C-alpha cells in the first residue's frame, strides 16, 4: 500500500508552515517541516563552531546529528536532547541554513531523514524540493507563493509575536537574498513541480488557502 503524500513547496514566508500544519491536522496525517532540518543543521554547526564553507565537516555534522521532532500544537525540535525551537526561528538560522542547503553532499545525506517521515496514514511535507526531489511521485502537490512584500511583512509579524527583535528592512533583504540562493542553486533549486497546483496567497486568508489545498485532496 502506498502512503499518500501532499507536498507544499514555495519561498519563505508564503505561509507553507501554517497551512501545512493545519492541513495535516484536518487530514490526521503526519507533518514534515523540512526547513527545520536544514535549520537544525545550522544550529549544530554554530554550536560546534564549524565553518559553513567547510563542506566535508558540514556534511559530517549533517549525517551524525540526532534530531527529535514533537508535533503537538507547536513543533518542538530537539538536537541531541536539547530544545532548540526558539533558535530555529531566527532569521540568521534561516540564512545559514540556506547557505549549507546549497551543498549537494548535504542534501544527499538529509534525503533519507526526510523520506522516513512518510508514515501511515499519510504525510504533508513542506519545503523547497518536496515535490521535485524528495517525494517526486507524490500524488498531491502544491506550490505556494506570495509577493515579496507580503512575505516579509508576515515574517516580521511572526518574529514580533515570538518576542524576537526584528527590523522590516533587514528581513526584506534577508528574505530576498535567501530566495535568490534557493532559486539559483544547482542542486534541488526552488522550482514548481510540473504537476503542482499554483496558489498565490498574497490576498488570501489562511483559511482560504487551507480550503484550496483540501479541495485538491478531495
Ligand atoms: O523553510 P525554511 O525557511 O525553514 O527553510 C530554511 C532554509 O532551508 C531555506 O531557505 C532553504 O535554503 C533550506 N531548505 C531547503 N530545502 C527544503 C527546505 C528548506 O533547501 N526542502
Coordinates of N, CA and C and ligand atoms in Angstrom, one line a residue:
X1 N 0.8 -1.2 0.0 CA 0.0 0.0 0.0 C 0.9 1.3 0.0
X2 N 0.6 2.2 -0.9 CA 1.4 3.4 -0.9 C 0.9 4.4 0.1
X3 N 1.8 5.0 0.8 CA 1.3 6.0 1.8 C 1.2 7.4 1.1
X4 N 0.0 8.0 1.2 CA -0.2 9.2 0.4 C 0.7 10.4 0.9
X5 N 1.1 11.2 0.0 CA 1.9 12.4 0.4 C 1.4 13.6 -0.3
X6 N 1.3 14.7 0.5 CA 0.9 16.0 -0.1 C 2.2 16.9 0.1
X7 N 2.7 17.4 -1.0 CA 3.9 18.3 -0.9 C 3.5 19.7 -1.1
X8 N 4.1 20.6 -0.2 CA 3.8 22.1 -0.3 C 5.1 22.8 -0.4
X9 N 5.5 23.2 -1.6 CA 6.8 23.9 -1.7 C 6.5 25.4 -2.0
X10 N 7.6 26.2 -1.8 CA 7.5 27.6 -2.1 C 8.5 28.4 -1.4
X11 N 8.6 29.7 -1.6 CA 9.6 30.5 -1.0 C 9.3 30.8 0.5
X12 N 10.2 31.4 1.2 CA 10.0 31.6 2.7 C 8.9 32.7 2.9
X13 N 8.1 32.5 3.9 CA 7.1 33.4 4.3 C 5.8 33.4 3.4
X14 N 5.7 32.3 2.6 CA 4.5 32.2 1.8 C 3.3 31.6 2.6
X15 N 3.6 31.1 3.8 CA 2.6 30.5 4.7 C 2.6 29.0 4.6
X16 N 3.6 28.4 4.1 CA 3.7 27.0 4.0 C 3.5 26.3 5.3
X17 N 4.3 26.8 6.3 CA 4.3 26.1 7.6 C 2.9 26.1 8.3
X18 N 2.3 27.3 8.3 CA 0.9 27.4 8.9 C -0.1 26.5 8.2
X19 N -0.1 26.6 6.9 CA -1.0 25.9 6.0 C -0.8 24.4 6.2
X20 N 0.5 24.0 6.1 CA 0.8 22.5 6.2 C 0.3 21.9 7.5
X21 N 0.6 22.7 8.6 CA 0.2 22.2 9.9 C -1.3 22.0 10.0
X22 N -2.0 23.0 9.5 CA -3.5 23.0 9.6 C -4.0 21.8 8.7
X23 N -3.5 21.7 7.5 CA -4.0 20.7 6.6 C -3.7 19.3 7.2
X24 N -2.5 19.1 7.8 CA -2.1 17.8 8.3 C -3.0 17.5 9.5
X25 N -3.4 18.5 10.3 CA -4.3 18.2 11.4 C -5.7 17.8 10.9
X26 N -6.2 18.5 9.9 CA -7.5 18.2 9.3 C -7.5 16.8 8.8
X27 N -6.4 16.4 8.1 CA -6.4 15.1 7.5 C -6.0 14.0 8.5
X28 N -5.4 14.4 9.6 CA -4.9 13.4 10.6 C -3.6 12.8 10.1
X29 N -2.9 13.5 9.2 CA -1.6 13.0 8.6 C -0.4 13.5 9.4
X30 N 0.7 12.9 9.2 CA 2.0 13.3 9.8 C 2.4 14.6 9.0
X31 N 3.4 15.3 9.7 CA 3.8 16.6 9.1 C 5.4 16.6 9.1
X32 N 5.9 17.0 8.0 CA 7.4 17.2 7.9 C 7.6 18.7 7.5
X33 N 8.3 19.4 8.4 CA 8.8 20.7 8.1 C 10.3 20.6 7.8
X34 N 10.5 20.4 6.5 CA 11.9 20.0 6.1 C 12.9 21.2 6.3
X35 N 12.4 22.4 6.3 CA 13.2 23.6 6.6 C 13.8 23.4 8.0
X36 N 13.1 22.8 8.9 CA 13.6 22.8 10.3 C 14.8 21.8 10.4
X37 N 14.9 20.9 9.4 CA 16.1 20.0 9.4 C 17.3 20.8 9.0
X38 N 17.2 21.6 7.9 CA 18.3 22.5 7.5 C 18.6 23.5 8.6
X39 N 17.6 24.0 9.2 CA 17.8 25.0 10.3 C 18.5 24.3 11.5
X40 N 18.1 23.1 11.8 CA 18.8 22.4 12.9 C 20.3 22.2 12.6
X41 N 20.5 21.9 11.3 CA 21.9 21.7 10.9 C 22.7 23.1 11.2
X42 N 22.0 24.2 10.8 CA 22.7 25.5 11.0 C 23.0 25.7 12.5
X43 N 22.1 25.3 13.4 CA 22.4 25.4 14.8 C 23.5 24.5 15.3
X44 N 23.5 23.3 14.8 CA 24.5 22.3 15.2 C 25.9 22.9 14.7
X45 N 26.0 23.5 13.6 CA 27.2 24.0 13.1 C 27.7 25.1 14.0
X46 N 26.8 26.0 14.4 CA 27.1 27.1 15.2 C 27.6 26.6 16.6
X47 N 26.9 25.6 17.1 CA 27.3 25.0 18.4 C 28.7 24.4 18.4
X48 N 29.0 23.8 17.2 CA 30.3 23.1 17.1 C 31.4 24.0 16.5
X49 N 31.1 25.3 16.2 CA 32.0 26.2 15.6 C 32.5 25.7 14.3
X50 N 31.7 25.0 13.5 CA 32.1 24.5 12.2 C 31.8 25.6 11.1
X51 N 32.8 25.9 10.3 CA 32.6 26.9 9.3 C 31.7 26.4 8.2
X52 N 30.8 27.3 7.7 CA 29.8 26.9 6.7 C 30.5 26.7 5.3
X53 N 31.8 27.1 5.2 CA 32.5 26.8 3.9 C 33.2 25.5 3.9
X54 N 33.3 24.8 5.1 CA 34.0 23.5 5.1 C 33.0 22.4 4.8
X55 N 32.8 22.1 3.5 CA 31.8 21.2 3.1 C 31.9 19.8 3.7
X56 N 33.1 19.3 3.9 CA 33.3 18.0 4.5 C 32.8 18.0 5.9
X57 N 33.2 18.9 6.7 CA 32.8 19.0 8.1 C 31.3 19.2 8.2
X58 N 30.7 20.1 7.3 CA 29.3 20.3 7.4 C 28.5 19.0 7.1
X59 N 29.0 18.3 6.1 CA 28.3 17.1 5.7 C 28.4 16.0 6.8
X60 N 29.5 16.0 7.5 CA 29.7 15.1 8.6 C 28.7 15.4 9.7
X61 N 28.6 16.7 10.0 CA 27.6 17.1 11.1 C 26.2 16.7 10.6
X62 N 25.9 17.0 9.4 CA 24.5 16.7 8.8 C 24.2 15.2 9.0
X63 N 25.2 14.3 8.7 CA 24.9 12.9 8.8 C 24.9 12.3 10.2
X64 N 25.5 13.0 11.2 CA 25.5 12.5 12.5 C 24.6 13.2 13.5
X65 N 23.9 14.2 13.1 CA 23.1 15.0 14.1 C 21.9 14.1 14.5
X66 N 21.6 14.2 15.8 CA 20.4 13.4 16.3 C 19.3 14.4 16.6
X67 N 18.2 14.2 15.8 CA 17.1 15.2 16.0 C 15.9 14.4 16.4
X68 N 15.1 15.1 17.2 CA 13.7 14.6 17.6 C 12.7 15.6 17.3
X69 N 11.6 15.2 16.8 CA 10.5 16.2 16.5 C 9.3 15.8 17.3
X70 N 8.7 16.8 18.0 CA 7.5 16.6 18.7 C 6.4 17.5 18.1
X71 N 5.4 16.8 17.4 CA 4.4 17.6 16.7 C 3.2 17.8 17.5
X72 N 3.2 18.7 18.4 CA 2.0 19.0 19.2 C 1.3 20.2 18.6
X73 N 0.8 21.1 19.4 CA 0.2 22.3 18.8 C 1.3 23.1 18.1
X74 N 2.5 23.2 18.7 CA 3.6 23.8 18.1 C 4.7 22.7 17.9
X75 N 5.5 22.9 16.8 CA 6.5 21.9 16.5 C 7.7 22.2 17.5
X76 N 8.1 21.1 18.2 CA 9.2 21.3 19.1 C 10.4 20.4 18.5
X77 N 11.6 21.0 18.4 CA 12.7 20.2 17.8 C 13.8 20.2 18.9
X78 N 14.3 19.0 19.0 CA 15.4 18.8 20.0 C 16.7 18.3 19.2
X79 N 17.8 18.9 19.5 CA 19.1 18.5 18.9 C 19.9 17.8 20.1
X80 N 20.2 16.6 19.9 CA 20.8 15.8 21.0 C 20.2 16.0 22.3
X81 N 18.8 16.0 22.3 CA 18.1 16.2 23.6 C 17.8 17.6 24.0
X82 N 18.5 18.6 23.4 CA 18.3 20.0 23.8 C 17.2 20.7 22.9
X83 N 16.3 21.3 23.6 CA 15.2 22.0 22.9 C 15.8 23.2 22.1
X84 N 15.7 23.2 20.8 CA 16.3 24.3 20.0 C 15.2 25.1 19.2
X85 N 14.0 24.9 19.7 CA 12.8 25.5 18.9 C 13.0 27.0 18.7
X86 N 13.4 27.8 19.8 CA 13.4 29.2 19.7 C 14.5 29.7 18.7
X87 N 15.7 29.1 18.8 CA 16.8 29.5 17.9 C 16.5 29.1 16.4
X88 N 15.7 28.1 16.3 CA 15.3 27.6 15.0 C 14.6 28.7 14.2
X89 N 13.8 29.5 14.8 CA 13.0 30.5 14.1 C 13.8 31.8 13.8
X90 N 15.0 31.9 14.3 CA 15.8 33.2 14.0 C 16.1 33.3 12.5
X91 N 16.2 34.6 12.0 CA 16.5 34.8 10.6 C 17.9 34.4 10.3
X92 N 18.8 34.6 11.3 CA 20.2 34.2 11.0 C 20.3 32.7 10.8
X93 N 19.5 31.9 11.5 CA 19.5 30.5 11.4 C 19.0 30.1 10.0
X94 N 18.0 30.8 9.5 CA 17.5 30.5 8.1 C 18.5 30.9 7.1
X95 N 19.3 31.9 7.3 CA 20.3 32.4 6.4 C 21.5 31.3 6.3
X96 N 21.9 30.9 7.5 CA 23.0 29.8 7.5 C 22.4 28.6 6.8
X97 N 21.2 28.2 7.1 CA 20.6 27.0 6.6 C 20.6 27.1 5.1
X98 N 20.3 28.2 4.5 CA 20.2 28.3 3.0 C 21.6 28.2 2.4
X99 N 22.6 28.6 3.2 CA 24.0 28.5 2.6 C 24.4 27.1 2.5
X100 N 24.2 26.3 3.6 CA 24.6 24.9 3.6 C 23.7 24.0 2.8
X101 N 22.4 24.5 2.6 CA 21.4 23.7 1.8 C 21.8 23.7 0.3
X102 N 22.8 24.5 -0.1 CA 23.2 24.6 -1.5 C 24.2 23.4 -1.8
X103 N 24.7 22.8 -0.7 CA 25.7 21.7 -1.0 C 25.0 20.4 -1.3
X104 N 25.3 19.8 -2.5 CA 24.7 18.6 -2.9 C 24.9 17.4 -1.9
X105 N 26.2 17.4 -1.3 CA 26.5 16.4 -0.4 C 25.6 16.4 0.8
X106 N 25.3 17.6 1.3 CA 24.5 17.8 2.5 C 23.0 17.3 2.2
X107 N 22.5 17.7 1.0 CA 21.2 17.4 0.6 C 21.0 15.8 0.5
X108 N 22.1 15.2 0.0 CA 22.1 13.8 -0.2 C 21.9 13.1 1.2
X109 N 22.7 13.5 2.1 CA 22.7 13.0 3.5 C 21.4 13.1 4.2
X110 N 20.7 14.3 3.9 CA 19.5 14.6 4.6 C 18.2 14.0 3.9
X111 N 18.5 13.4 2.7 CA 17.3 12.9 1.9 C 16.5 11.8 2.7
X112 N 17.2 10.8 3.2 CA 16.6 9.7 3.8 C 15.8 10.1 5.1
X113 N 16.5 11.0 5.9 CA 15.9 11.5 7.1 C 14.5 12.1 6.8
X114 N 14.4 12.8 5.6 CA 13.1 13.4 5.3 C 12.1 12.3 4.8
X115 N 12.6 11.4 4.0 CA 11.7 10.3 3.4 C 11.2 9.4 4.5
X116 N 11.9 9.3 5.6 CA 11.5 8.5 6.8 C 10.2 9.0 7.4
X117 N 9.8 10.3 7.2 CA 8.6 10.8 7.7 C 7.4 10.3 7.0
X118 N 7.6 9.6 5.9 CA 6.4 9.0 5.2 C 5.9 7.8 5.9
X119 N 4.9 8.1 6.8 CA 4.3 7.0 7.6 C 2.8 7.1 7.5
X120 N 2.2 6.0 7.7 CA 0.7 5.9 7.7 C 0.1 6.9 8.7
X121 N -1.0 7.5 8.5 CA -1.9 7.3 7.4 C -1.5 8.2 6.2
X122 N -0.6 9.1 6.3 CA -0.2 10.0 5.2 C 0.8 11.0 5.7
X123 N 1.3 11.9 4.7 CA 2.3 12.9 5.1 C 2.0 14.2 4.4
X124 N 2.1 15.3 5.1 CA 2.1 16.6 4.5 C 3.6 17.1 4.6
X125 N 4.2 17.4 3.5 CA 5.7 17.7 3.6 C 5.9 19.1 3.0
X126 N 6.4 20.0 3.8 CA 6.7 21.4 3.3 C 8.1 21.7 3.2
X127 N 8.5 22.5 2.1 CA 9.9 22.8 1.9 C 10.1 23.5 0.5
X128 N 11.2 23.1 -0.1 CA 11.5 23.8 -1.4 C 11.5 22.7 -2.5
X129 N 11.9 21.5 -2.2 CA 12.1 20.4 -3.2 C 11.3 19.2 -2.8
X130 N 10.2 19.3 -2.1 CA 9.4 18.2 -1.6 C 8.8 17.5 -2.9
X131 N 8.2 18.3 -3.7 CA 7.5 17.7 -4.9 C 8.4 17.4 -6.1
X132 N 9.6 17.9 -6.1 CA 10.6 17.7 -7.2 C 11.6 16.6 -6.9
X133 N 12.1 16.6 -5.7 CA 13.2 15.7 -5.4 C 12.9 14.6 -4.3
X134 N 12.4 15.1 -3.2 CA 12.2 14.2 -2.0 C 11.1 13.2 -2.2
X135 N 9.9 13.7 -2.7 CA 8.8 12.9 -3.0 C 8.2 13.2 -4.4
X136 N 9.1 12.9 -5.4 CA 8.6 13.3 -6.8 C 7.4 12.5 -7.2
X137 N 7.1 11.4 -6.6 CA 6.0 10.6 -7.0 C 4.7 10.9 -6.2
X138 N 4.8 12.0 -5.4 CA 3.6 12.3 -4.6 C 2.4 12.6 -5.5
X139 N 1.2 12.2 -5.0 CA 0.1 12.4 -5.9 C -0.6 13.8 -5.7
X140 N -0.2 14.5 -4.6 CA -0.8 15.8 -4.5 C 0.3 16.8 -4.2
X141 N 0.4 17.8 -5.1 CA 1.5 18.8 -5.0 C 1.0 20.2 -5.1
X142 N 1.5 21.1 -4.2 CA 1.1 22.5 -4.2 C 2.4 23.3 -4.3
X143 N 2.3 24.5 -5.0 CA 3.4 25.5 -5.0 C 2.7 26.7 -4.4
X144 N 3.1 27.1 -3.2 CA 2.5 28.2 -2.5 C 3.5 29.4 -2.5
X145 N 3.0 30.5 -3.0 CA 3.9 31.7 -3.0 C 3.1 32.9 -2.6
X146 N 3.8 34.1 -2.6 CA 3.1 35.4 -2.3 C 4.1 36.5 -2.6
X147 N 3.7 37.7 -2.8 CA 4.6 38.8 -3.1 C 5.7 38.9 -2.1
X148 N 6.8 39.4 -2.5 CA 8.0 39.6 -1.5 C 7.6 40.5 -0.4
X149 N 6.8 41.6 -0.6 CA 6.4 42.5 0.4 C 5.5 41.8 1.5
X150 N 4.6 41.0 1.0 CA 3.7 40.3 1.9 C 4.5 39.3 2.7
X151 N 5.4 38.6 2.1 CA 6.1 37.5 2.8 C 7.0 38.2 3.9
X152 N 7.6 39.3 3.6 CA 8.5 40.0 4.6 C 7.6 40.5 5.7
X153 N 6.5 41.0 5.4 CA 5.6 41.6 6.5 C 5.1 40.4 7.4
X154 N 4.8 39.3 6.8 CA 4.4 38.1 7.6 C 5.5 37.6 8.5
X155 N 6.7 37.5 8.0 CA 7.8 37.0 8.7 C 8.1 38.0 9.9
X156 N 8.0 39.3 9.6 CA 8.2 40.3 10.7 C 7.2 40.1 11.8
X157 N 5.9 39.9 11.4 CA 4.8 39.8 12.4 C 5.1 38.5 13.3
X158 N 5.5 37.4 12.6 CA 5.8 36.2 13.3 C 6.9 36.4 14.3
X159 N 7.9 37.1 13.9 CA 9.1 37.2 14.9 C 8.7 38.1 16.1
X160 N 7.9 39.2 15.8 CA 7.5 40.1 16.8 C 6.6 39.3 17.8
X161 N 5.7 38.5 17.3 CA 4.8 37.7 18.1 C 5.6 36.8 19.0
X162 N 6.7 36.3 18.5 CA 7.5 35.4 19.3 C 8.5 36.2 20.2
X163 N 8.3 37.5 20.2 CA 9.2 38.5 21.0 C 10.6 38.4 20.6
X164 N 10.8 38.2 19.3 CA 12.2 38.2 18.8 C 12.4 39.5 18.1
X165 N 13.5 40.2 18.4 CA 13.8 41.5 17.8 C 13.8 41.4 16.3
X166 N 13.2 42.4 15.6 CA 13.1 42.3 14.1 C 13.1 43.7 13.5
X167 N 13.6 43.8 12.3 CA 13.7 45.0 11.6 C 13.2 44.7 10.2
X168 N 12.1 45.4 9.7 CA 11.5 45.0 8.5 C 12.4 45.2 7.3
X169 N 13.3 46.2 7.3 CA 14.2 46.4 6.1 C 15.2 45.2 6.0
X170 N 15.7 44.9 7.2 CA 16.7 43.7 7.3 C 16.0 42.4 6.8
X171 N 14.8 42.2 7.3 CA 14.1 41.0 7.0 C 13.8 40.9 5.5
X172 N 13.4 42.0 4.9 CA 13.1 42.0 3.4 C 14.4 41.7 2.7
X173 N 15.5 42.3 3.1 CA 16.8 42.0 2.4 C 17.2 40.5 2.6
X174 N 17.0 40.0 3.8 CA 17.4 38.6 4.1 C 16.5 37.6 3.3
X175 N 15.3 37.9 3.3 CA 14.3 37.0 2.6 C 14.7 37.0 1.1
X176 N 15.0 38.2 0.5 CA 15.3 38.2 -0.9 C 16.6 37.5 -1.2
X177 N 17.6 37.7 -0.3 CA 18.9 37.0 -0.5 C 18.7 35.5 -0.5
X178 N 17.9 35.1 0.5 CA 17.7 33.6 0.7 C 17.0 33.0 -0.5
X179 N 15.9 33.7 -0.9 CA 15.2 33.2 -2.1 C 16.0 33.1 -3.3
X180 N 16.9 34.1 -3.5 CA 17.8 34.1 -4.7 C 18.7 32.9 -4.6
X181 N 19.3 32.6 -3.4 CA 20.1 31.5 -3.2 C 19.4 30.2 -3.5
X182 N 18.1 30.1 -2.9 CA 17.3 28.9 -3.1 C 16.9 28.6 -4.5
X183 N 16.6 29.7 -5.3 CA 16.2 29.5 -6.7 C 17.4 29.3 -7.6
X184 N 18.5 29.8 -7.3 CA 19.6 29.8 -8.2 C 20.6 28.7 -8.0
X185 N 20.5 27.9 -6.9 CA 21.4 26.9 -6.6 C 21.2 25.7 -7.7
X186 N 22.3 25.0 -7.9 CA 22.3 23.9 -8.9 C 21.5 22.7 -8.5
X187 N 21.7 22.3 -7.2 CA 21.0 21.1 -6.7 C 19.7 21.4 -6.1
X188 N 18.7 20.8 -6.5 CA 17.3 20.9 -6.0 C 16.9 22.4 -5.8
X189 N 17.0 23.2 -6.8 CA 16.6 24.6 -6.7 C 15.1 24.7 -6.4
X190 N 14.7 25.9 -5.9 CA 13.2 26.1 -5.7 C 12.6 26.3 -7.0
X191 N 11.9 25.3 -7.5 CA 11.1 25.4 -8.8 C 9.7 24.7 -8.5
X192 N 8.8 25.1 -9.3 CA 7.4 24.5 -9.2 C 7.5 23.1 -9.9
X193 N 7.0 22.1 -9.2 CA 6.9 20.8 -9.8 C 5.9 20.9 -10.9
X194 N 6.1 20.1 -12.0 CA 5.3 20.2 -13.2 C 3.8 20.1 -12.9
X195 N 3.4 19.2 -12.1 CA 2.0 18.9 -11.9 C 1.5 19.5 -10.6
X196 N 2.1 20.6 -10.1 CA 1.7 21.2 -8.8 C 0.6 22.2 -9.1
X197 N -0.3 22.4 -8.0 CA -1.3 23.4 -8.1 C -0.6 24.7 -7.6
X198 N -0.7 25.8 -8.4 CA -0.1 27.1 -8.0 C -1.1 27.9 -7.2
X199 N -0.6 28.3 -6.0 CA -1.5 29.2 -5.2 C -0.7 30.4 -4.8
X200 N -1.2 31.6 -5.1 CA -0.6 32.9 -4.7 C -1.4 33.3 -3.5
X201 N -0.8 33.3 -2.3 CA -1.5 33.6 -1.1 C -1.5 35.1 -0.7
X202 N -1.0 36.0 -1.6 CA -0.9 37.4 -1.2 C -2.2 38.0 -0.7
X203 N -3.3 37.7 -1.4 CA -4.6 38.3 -1.0 C -5.6 37.3 -0.5
X204 N -5.1 36.1 0.0 CA -5.9 35.1 0.6 C -5.7 35.0 2.1
X205 N -6.8 34.6 2.8 CA -6.6 34.3 4.2 C -6.1 32.9 4.3
X206 N -5.6 32.6 5.5 CA -5.0 31.2 5.8 C -6.1 30.2 5.5
X207 N -7.3 30.5 6.0 CA -8.4 29.5 5.8 C -8.7 29.3 4.4
X208 N -8.7 30.3 3.6 CA -8.9 30.2 2.1 C -7.9 29.3 1.5
X209 N -6.6 29.4 1.9 CA -5.6 28.6 1.3 C -5.8 27.2 1.7
X210 N -6.1 27.0 3.0 CA -6.3 25.6 3.5 C -7.4 24.9 2.8
X211 N -8.5 25.7 2.5 CA -9.6 25.1 1.8 C -9.2 24.7 0.4
X212 N -8.4 25.5 -0.3 CA -8.0 25.2 -1.7 C -7.2 23.9 -1.7
X213 N -6.3 23.8 -0.7 CA -5.4 22.6 -0.6 C -6.3 21.4 -0.3
X214 N -7.2 21.5 0.6 CA -8.1 20.4 1.0 C -8.9 20.0 -0.2
X215 N -9.3 20.9 -1.0 CA -10.1 20.6 -2.2 C -9.3 19.7 -3.2
X216 N -8.0 20.0 -3.2 CA -7.1 19.2 -4.1 C -7.1 17.8 -3.7
X217 N -7.1 17.5 -2.4 CA -7.1 16.2 -1.9 C -8.4 15.5 -2.1
X218 N -9.5 16.2 -1.9 CA -10.8 15.7 -2.0 C -11.1 15.3 -3.5
Ligands
LIG1 O1 11.5 26.7 5.1 P1 12.6 27.4 5.9 O2 12.6 28.9 5.8 O3 12.5 27.0 7.3 O4 14.0 26.8 5.3 C1 15.2 27.4 5.7 C2 16.2 27.1 4.5 O5 16.4 25.7 4.4 C3 15.7 27.6 3.2 O6 16.0 28.9 2.9 C4 16.4 26.7 2.2 O7 17.6 27.1 1.8 C5 16.6 25.4 3.0 N1 15.6 24.4 2.6 C6 15.9 23.6 1.5 N2 15.1 22.6 1.1 C7 14.0 22.3 1.8 C8 13.6 23.1 3.0 C9 14.5 24.1 3.3 O8 16.9 23.8 0.8 N3 13.2 21.3 1.4

